[in-house]
GROMACS .gro file of C-alpha atoms in nm:
model
  307
    1MET     CA    1  -0.063   0.841  12.463
    2PRO     CA    2   0.028   1.006  12.150
    3GLN     CA    3   0.082   0.815  11.848
    4ALA     CA    4   0.346   0.827  11.609
    5VAL     CA    5   0.518   0.668  11.322
    6ARG     CA    6   0.864   0.476  11.392
    7PHE     CA    7   1.093   0.232  11.250
    8ASP     CA    8   1.377   0.023  11.430
    9ASN     CA    9   1.595  -0.040  11.100
   10TYR     CA   10   1.661   0.074  10.737
   11GLY     CA   11   1.401  -0.111  10.509
   12ASP     CA   12   1.140  -0.098  10.302
   13ILE     CA   13   0.777   0.046  10.349
   14ASP     CA   14   0.696  -0.256  10.587
   15VAL     CA   15   0.939  -0.137  10.866
   16LEU     CA   16   0.708   0.141  10.940
   17GLU     CA   17   0.519   0.110  11.243
   18VAL     CA   18   0.266   0.338  11.455
   19ARG     CA   19   0.320   0.333  11.815
   20GLU     CA   20   0.253   0.485  12.106
   21VAL     CA   21   0.495   0.702  12.246
   22PRO     CA   22   0.584   0.951  12.539
   23ARG     CA   23   0.403   1.269  12.532
   24PRO     CA   24   0.663   1.544  12.367
   25VAL     CA   25   0.733   1.824  12.598
   26PRO     CA   26   0.842   2.180  12.435
   27ALA     CA   27   1.172   2.298  12.564
   28ALA     CA   28   1.260   2.678  12.576
   29GLY     CA   29   1.185   2.837  12.234
   30GLU     CA   30   0.963   2.534  12.111
   31VAL     CA   31   0.602   2.474  12.048
   32LEU     CA   32   0.388   2.153  12.093
   33VAL     CA   33   0.153   2.117  11.798
   34ARG     CA   34  -0.122   1.875  11.787
   35VAL     CA   35  -0.097   1.783  11.414
   36ARG     CA   36  -0.370   1.796  11.182
   37ALA     CA   37  -0.213   1.721  10.851
   38ALA     CA   38   0.132   1.606  10.751
   39GLY     CA   39   0.271   1.571  10.379
   40ILE     CA   40   0.469   1.244  10.284
   41ASN     CA   41   0.768   1.297  10.035
   42PRO     CA   42   0.984   1.067   9.841
   43GLY     CA   43   1.302   1.176  10.046
   44GLU     CA   44   1.175   1.014  10.340
   45ASN     CA   45   1.142   0.683  10.121
   46THR     CA   46   1.539   0.731  10.020
   47ILE     CA   47   1.613   0.827  10.409
   48ARG     CA   48   1.394   0.502  10.524
   49ILE     CA   49   1.569   0.246  10.326
   50GLY     CA   50   1.917   0.401  10.417
   51ALA     CA   51   2.033   0.528  10.103
   52LEU     CA   52   2.116   0.856  10.259
   53HIS     CA   53   2.290   0.704  10.565
   54GLU     CA   54   2.635   0.878  10.475
   55ARG     CA   55   2.475   1.200  10.455
   56TRP     CA   56   2.161   1.164  10.711
   57PRO     CA   57   2.234   0.859  10.894
   58ALA     CA   58   1.902   0.772  11.118
   59THR     CA   59   1.897   0.710  11.533
   60PHE     CA   60   1.669   0.437  11.583
   61PRO     CA   61   1.419   0.398  11.660
   62SER     CA   62   1.347   0.669  11.414
   63GLY     CA   63   1.064   0.896  11.348
   64GLU     CA   64   0.951   1.051  11.021
   65GLY     CA   65   0.822   1.347  10.847
   66SER     CA   66   0.892   1.754  10.782
   67ASP     CA   67   0.621   1.885  10.677
   68LEU     CA   68   0.287   1.981  10.900
   69ALA     CA   69  -0.008   2.200  10.992
   70GLY     CA   70  -0.181   2.210  11.310
   71VAL     CA   71  -0.270   2.382  11.646
   72VAL     CA   72  -0.067   2.490  11.926
   73GLU     CA   73  -0.127   2.283  12.239
   74GLU     CA   74   0.182   2.415  12.457
   75VAL     CA   75   0.459   2.662  12.441
   76GLY     CA   76   0.787   2.632  12.591
   77SER     CA   77   0.956   2.890  12.791
   78GLY     CA   78   1.055   3.215  12.616
   79VAL     CA   79   0.790   3.165  12.348
   80ARG     CA   80   0.604   3.485  12.297
   81ASN     CA   81   0.448   3.499  11.927
   82TRP     CA   82   0.263   3.172  11.984
   83SER     CA   83  -0.029   3.049  12.204
   84PRO     CA   84  -0.228   2.755  12.251
   85GLY     CA   85  -0.548   2.740  12.007
   86ASP     CA   86  -0.303   2.890  11.758
   87GLU     CA   87  -0.355   2.754  11.379
   88VAL     CA   88   0.005   2.721  11.232
   89ILE     CA   89   0.185   2.561  10.910
   90GLY     CA   90   0.564   2.475  10.954
   91TRP     CA   91   0.838   2.193  10.975
   92VAL     CA   92   1.068   2.015  11.167
   93ASP     CA   93   1.412   1.902  11.073
   94THR     CA   94   1.392   1.607  11.361
   95ARG     CA   95   1.219   1.371  11.122
   96ALA     CA   96   0.910   1.384  11.350
   97SER     CA   97   0.573   1.530  11.201
   98HIS     CA   98   0.410   1.196  11.107
   99ALA     CA   99   0.234   1.218  11.439
  100GLU     CA  100  -0.037   1.319  11.632
  101LEU     CA  101   0.193   1.573  11.850
  102VAL     CA  102   0.536   1.703  11.768
  103VAL     CA  103   0.775   1.975  11.894
  104VAL     CA  104   0.825   2.229  11.647
  105PRO     CA  105   1.097   2.521  11.671
  106ALA     CA  106   0.893   2.863  11.726
  107GLY     CA  107   1.070   2.983  11.454
  108HIS     CA  108   0.971   2.718  11.205
  109LEU     CA  109   0.583   2.812  11.194
  110VAL     CA  110   0.375   3.078  11.028
  111PRO     CA  111   0.027   3.132  11.084
  112ARG     CA  112  -0.230   2.924  10.881
  113ASP     CA  113  -0.508   3.162  10.738
  114PRO     CA  114  -0.862   2.986  10.747
  115ALA     CA  115  -0.852   3.019  10.347
  116VAL     CA  116  -0.558   2.722  10.329
  117PRO     CA  117  -0.709   2.400  10.375
  118TRP     CA  118  -0.529   2.171  10.644
  119GLU     CA  119  -0.402   1.920  10.380
  120ALA     CA  120  -0.266   2.182  10.186
  121GLY     CA  121  -0.070   2.366  10.475
  122GLY     CA  122   0.037   2.018  10.604
  123SER     CA  123   0.228   1.954  10.272
  124LEU     CA  124   0.360   2.296  10.185
  125PHE     CA  125   0.703   2.325  10.314
  126VAL     CA  126   0.898   2.066  10.120
  127ALA     CA  127   0.718   2.083   9.799
  128GLY     CA  128   0.692   2.432   9.790
  129THR     CA  129   1.030   2.522   9.891
  130THR     CA  130   1.169   2.287   9.654
  131ALA     CA  131   0.952   2.427   9.373
  132HIS     CA  132   1.063   2.796   9.478
  133ALA     CA  133   1.415   2.711   9.442
  134ASN     CA  134   1.337   2.512   9.134
  135VAL     CA  135   1.249   2.891   8.984
  136ARG     CA  136   1.509   3.062   9.132
  137ALA     CA  137   1.783   2.803   9.001
  138VAL     CA  138   1.685   2.811   8.663
  139GLY     CA  139   1.641   3.202   8.670
  140ALA     CA  140   1.311   3.194   8.474
  141GLY     CA  141   1.111   3.526   8.410
  142PRO     CA  142   0.907   3.677   8.157
  143GLY     CA  143   1.012   3.582   7.776
  144ASP     CA  144   1.131   3.249   7.923
  145THR     CA  145   0.981   2.908   7.794
  146VAL     CA  146   1.075   2.641   8.041
  147VAL     CA  147   0.998   2.267   7.999
  148VAL     CA  148   0.933   2.094   8.352
  149ALA     CA  149   0.957   1.733   8.359
  150GLY     CA  150   0.733   1.537   8.640
  151ALA     CA  151   0.504   1.860   8.591
  152ALA     CA  152   0.215   1.738   8.780
  153GLY     CA  153   0.377   1.544   9.079
  154GLY     CA  154   0.390   1.711   9.429
  155VAL     CA  155   0.668   1.935   9.364
  156GLY     CA  156   0.623   2.007   8.990
  157SER     CA  157   0.255   2.079   9.031
  158LEU     CA  158   0.376   2.381   9.251
  159THR     CA  159   0.684   2.431   9.024
  160VAL     CA  160   0.453   2.511   8.686
  161GLN     CA  161   0.239   2.757   8.886
  162LEU     CA  162   0.538   2.950   9.030
  163LEU     CA  163   0.687   2.946   8.694
  164ARG     CA  164   0.368   3.103   8.550
  165HIS     CA  165   0.370   3.374   8.829
  166ALA     CA  166   0.743   3.464   8.751
  167GLY     CA  167   0.601   3.528   8.373
  168ALA     CA  168   0.742   3.247   8.181
  169THR     CA  169   0.571   2.987   7.928
  170VAL     CA  170   0.546   2.682   8.086
  171ILE     CA  171   0.579   2.323   7.905
  172GLY     CA  172   0.466   2.056   8.131
  173LEU     CA  173   0.575   1.674   8.062
  174ALA     CA  174   0.288   1.491   8.198
  175GLY     CA  175   0.056   1.190   8.115
  176GLU     CA  176  -0.264   1.230   7.956
  177SER     CA  177  -0.452   1.205   8.276
  178ASN     CA  178  -0.292   1.549   8.388
  179HIS     CA  179  -0.319   1.749   8.092
  180ALA     CA  180  -0.612   1.918   8.140
  181TRP     CA  181  -0.525   1.997   8.509
  182LEU     CA  182  -0.208   2.170   8.346
  183ARG     CA  183  -0.423   2.357   8.055
  184GLU     CA  184  -0.637   2.505   8.364
  185HIS     CA  185  -0.304   2.646   8.458
  186GLY     CA  186  -0.163   2.794   8.209
  187VAL     CA  187   0.050   2.507   8.131
  188ILE     CA  188   0.113   2.370   7.767
  189PRO     CA  189   0.114   1.996   7.828
  190VAL     CA  190   0.325   1.751   7.614
  191ALA     CA  191   0.314   1.376   7.669
  192TYR     CA  192   0.609   1.191   7.801
  193GLY     CA  193   0.766   0.900   7.631
  194ASP     CA  194   0.887   0.805   7.295
  195GLY     CA  195   0.910   1.113   7.067
  196VAL     CA  196   0.882   1.354   7.346
  197LEU     CA  197   1.171   1.551   7.210
  198ASP     CA  198   0.961   1.618   6.901
  199ARG     CA  199   0.675   1.691   7.073
  200ILE     CA  200   0.835   1.980   7.273
  201ARG     CA  201   0.981   2.122   6.958
  202GLU     CA  202   0.661   2.149   6.805
  203VAL     CA  203   0.489   2.341   7.070
  204ALA     CA  204   0.837   2.550   7.129
  205PRO     CA  205   0.978   2.619   6.784
  206GLU     CA  206   1.181   2.932   6.884
  207GLY     CA  207   1.380   2.663   7.141
  208VAL     CA  208   1.348   2.620   7.504
  209ASP     CA  209   1.532   2.839   7.765
  210ALA     CA  210   1.521   2.648   8.095
  211PHE     CA  211   1.443   2.314   8.214
  212VAL     CA  212   1.326   2.156   8.559
  213ASP     CA  213   1.372   1.810   8.623
  214ASN     CA  214   1.153   1.666   8.873
  215PHE     CA  215   1.158   1.289   8.789
  216GLY     CA  216   1.517   1.159   8.666
  217ASP     CA  217   1.516   0.896   8.413
  218GLY     CA  218   1.725   1.080   8.104
  219TYR     CA  219   1.544   1.415   8.110
  220LEU     CA  220   1.891   1.554   8.165
  221ASP     CA  221   2.016   1.450   7.841
  222LEU     CA  222   1.691   1.589   7.685
  223ALA     CA  223   1.747   1.905   7.796
  224LEU     CA  224   2.103   1.915   7.676
  225GLU     CA  225   1.974   1.795   7.342
  226LEU     CA  226   1.703   2.094   7.318
  227GLY     CA  227   2.005   2.306   7.350
  228VAL     CA  228   1.943   2.453   7.704
  229ALA     CA  229   2.256   2.582   7.864
  230LYS     CA  230   2.364   2.401   8.139
  231ASP     CA  231   2.333   2.668   8.399
  232ARG     CA  232   1.973   2.709   8.330
  233ILE     CA  233   1.879   2.331   8.381
  234ASN     CA  234   1.811   2.178   8.712
  235THR     CA  235   1.731   1.865   8.853
  236ILE     CA  236   1.610   1.769   9.221
  237ILE     CA  237   1.663   1.420   9.150
  238ASP     CA  238   1.919   1.312   8.930
  239PHE     CA  239   2.243   1.372   9.113
  240ALA     CA  240   2.449   1.132   8.947
  241GLY     CA  241   2.330   1.258   8.570
  242ALA     CA  242   2.404   1.635   8.721
  243ALA     CA  243   2.771   1.527   8.833
  244ARG     CA  244   2.817   1.376   8.466
  245THR     CA  245   2.670   1.652   8.269
  246GLY     CA  246   2.767   1.991   8.478
  247VAL     CA  247   2.434   2.091   8.536
  248LYS     CA  248   2.274   2.238   8.873
  249ALA     CA  249   2.116   1.987   9.113
  250GLU     CA  250   2.006   2.282   9.371
  251GLY     CA  251   1.714   2.154   9.608
  252MET     CA  252   1.522   2.315   9.849
  253ALA     CA  253   1.804   2.443  10.101
  254GLY     CA  254   1.822   2.799   9.997
  255SER     CA  255   1.435   2.835   9.977
  256ALA     CA  256   1.372   2.626  10.320
  257THR     CA  257   1.304   2.973  10.529
  258VAL     CA  258   1.009   3.105  10.712
  259GLU     CA  259   1.003   3.375  10.465
  260VAL     CA  260   0.945   3.167  10.159
  261LEU     CA  261   0.699   2.967  10.356
  262THR     CA  262   0.485   3.288  10.451
  263GLU     CA  263   0.504   3.391  10.085
  264LEU     CA  264   0.392   3.064   9.983
  265ALA     CA  265   0.102   3.044  10.223
  266LYS     CA  266  -0.012   3.376  10.099
  267LEU     CA  267  -0.044   3.255   9.773
  268VAL     CA  268  -0.234   2.993   9.844
  269ALA     CA  269  -0.486   3.190  10.091
  270ALA     CA  270  -0.522   3.418   9.804
  271GLY     CA  271  -0.607   3.146   9.548
  272ASP     CA  272  -0.306   3.186   9.341
  273LEU     CA  273  -0.142   2.869   9.431
  274GLU     CA  274  -0.318   2.566   9.453
  275VAL     CA  275  -0.177   2.217   9.610
  276PRO     CA  276  -0.355   1.924   9.474
  277ILE     CA  277  -0.402   1.661   9.718
  278ALA     CA  278  -0.395   1.321   9.540
  279ALA     CA  279  -0.496   1.141   9.885
  280THR     CA  280  -0.518   1.153  10.223
  281TYR     CA  281  -0.452   0.877  10.489
  282PRO     CA  282  -0.498   0.816  10.852
  283LEU     CA  283  -0.177   0.790  11.070
  284ALA     CA  284  -0.240   0.400  11.105
  285GLU     CA  285  -0.256   0.360  10.702
  286VAL     CA  286   0.114   0.513  10.665
  287ARG     CA  287   0.225   0.199  10.474
  288ASP     CA  288  -0.021   0.223  10.232
  289ALA     CA  289   0.055   0.604  10.184
  290TYR     CA  290   0.393   0.516  10.097
  291ARG     CA  291   0.298   0.247   9.835
  292ASP     CA  292   0.102   0.524   9.676
  293LEU     CA  293   0.341   0.788   9.687
  294MET     CA  294   0.610   0.539   9.540
  295ARG     CA  295   0.386   0.415   9.239
  296ARG     CA  296   0.477   0.808   9.100
  297HIS     CA  297   0.155   0.853   8.931
  298SER     CA  298  -0.001   1.114   9.190
  299ARG     CA  299  -0.100   1.452   9.114
  300GLY     CA  300   0.001   1.666   9.364
  301LYS     CA  301   0.059   1.564   9.739
  302ILE     CA  302  -0.046   1.282   9.946
  303VAL     CA  303  -0.105   1.354  10.304
  304LEU     CA  304  -0.157   1.180  10.645
  305ILE     CA  305  -0.419   1.291  10.851
  306PRO     CA  306  -0.315   1.218  11.247
  307GLN     CA  307  -0.666   1.324  11.380
   0.00000   0.00000   0.00000
């Protein structure tokens, strides 16, 4: 029997288990995918502890995970565009990708180019479409100077690259250990912490046009102190701060499409977008993977490898 991550009640990381489950069967319009890689995301941790119960309640036992890359194993009736053996990148909305086998709507998949590593493809959807939405939310383009908080994390590392593709000058707030990586990607690194306002002003003497907050922890107030207009500030994490200050809190919803995923996958295949992989873990070590994630110091994505 295939294995999958399950939890029976809200709680900390220790509620996660890897269990044998019945083999999934694709219905009409669905595809069964053998997962080669599946990214993990902070939002999954938030759901698991019950913090989003009012908005997205869990039905127990609950699965977990959205991102995936793998090989088509079986197709349901009416599916004409996929066949067994096809290599694909995609996502599910059923909290189910942290598994050996997962059923995916046929319309949630794109072809995997061999130039896209499994780990990158399997962690591309959530972080990539969120980064795409960040760029759109702040309206970044040529001539803009944009500050990105959490610039080397799973979403931040893709946001800074997409901002550079859009023609913006990018200032990335990150720890010293990530400064060389940011410079390699055309980003001006600035250390976070005490004195960060002065350090930003030093590297951006003509001011800052937009601000992307991927971290929380008071960065919205920093953006306003820098003189950034509210409609050019976006946070993906500090929703209370956004409500208090009136800035944007646009998540991935507007970019969570197969068209955007196709665009991102093509950039990765062409070598124009790097998906940094901080670590990989076998499915059986899912708890360790989340402990690693919640330290909030990883460069790029943490990925489960079920096979």
